[in-house]
C-alpha cells in the first residue's frame, strides 16, 4: 500500500468524521431547542396553576356554617 493511497484513505476518513460530528452537533442543537420549548411549556402551566390557586376566592364552605 503506497503512502499516497494511505493519505487518501486518511483524508476520506477525516472528512467522514467531520461530517458525522457536524450532524451530531446539529442534532444536539435540535434537542436543546426542544428542551427549551418543553421547559417554557412546563413553566407556563405551573404559572397558570399558581395563578388559579391564588385567585380562587370561593373558599370551601365549613360544615358549621352550612348547618346554621
XYZ file of C-alpha atoms in Angstrom:
68
model
C 0.000 0.000 0.000
C 1.543 3.264 -1.044
C 1.845 6.365 1.087
C -0.370 8.288 -1.334
C -3.112 5.679 -1.041
C -2.882 5.718 2.777
C -3.058 9.512 2.836
C -6.135 9.423 0.616
C -7.816 6.936 2.955
C -6.944 9.066 5.962
C -8.328 12.180 4.288
C -11.530 10.329 3.394
C -11.886 9.058 6.966
C -11.287 12.532 8.396
C -13.872 14.053 6.067
C -16.418 11.432 7.143
C -15.659 12.057 10.814
C -16.084 15.811 10.333
C -19.431 15.207 8.617
C -20.580 12.946 11.447
C -19.507 15.478 14.064
C -21.406 18.198 12.229
C -24.525 16.033 12.127
C -24.118 15.283 15.837
C -23.798 18.978 16.643
C -26.946 19.714 14.624
C -28.849 17.001 16.497
C -27.666 18.344 19.853
C -28.851 21.829 18.877
C -32.269 20.427 17.907
C -32.580 18.589 21.220
C -31.564 21.688 23.175
C -34.240 23.709 21.375
C -36.886 21.081 22.152
C -35.782 21.072 25.791
C -36.106 24.864 25.973
C -39.596 24.685 24.434
C -40.678 21.987 26.881
C -39.268 23.904 29.832
C -41.187 27.005 28.717
C -44.387 24.951 28.457
C -43.967 23.458 31.923
C -43.261 26.870 33.434
C -46.340 28.311 31.728
C -48.564 25.541 33.060
C -47.145 25.959 36.558
C -47.679 29.734 36.395
C -51.300 29.202 35.338
C -51.825 26.679 38.131
C -50.357 29.029 40.734
C -52.488 31.932 39.454
C -55.579 29.740 39.557
C -54.857 28.640 43.124
C -54.097 32.190 44.291
C -57.206 33.734 42.718
C -59.652 31.083 43.860
C -61.801 33.362 46.054
C -64.531 30.822 46.781
C -63.331 29.029 49.882
C -64.928 25.713 50.628
C -67.895 26.157 52.971
C -67.370 24.983 56.504
C -69.744 22.369 57.815
C -70.749 24.591 60.800
C -71.852 27.473 58.549
C -73.999 25.219 56.394
C -75.818 23.871 59.428
C -76.674 27.363 60.732
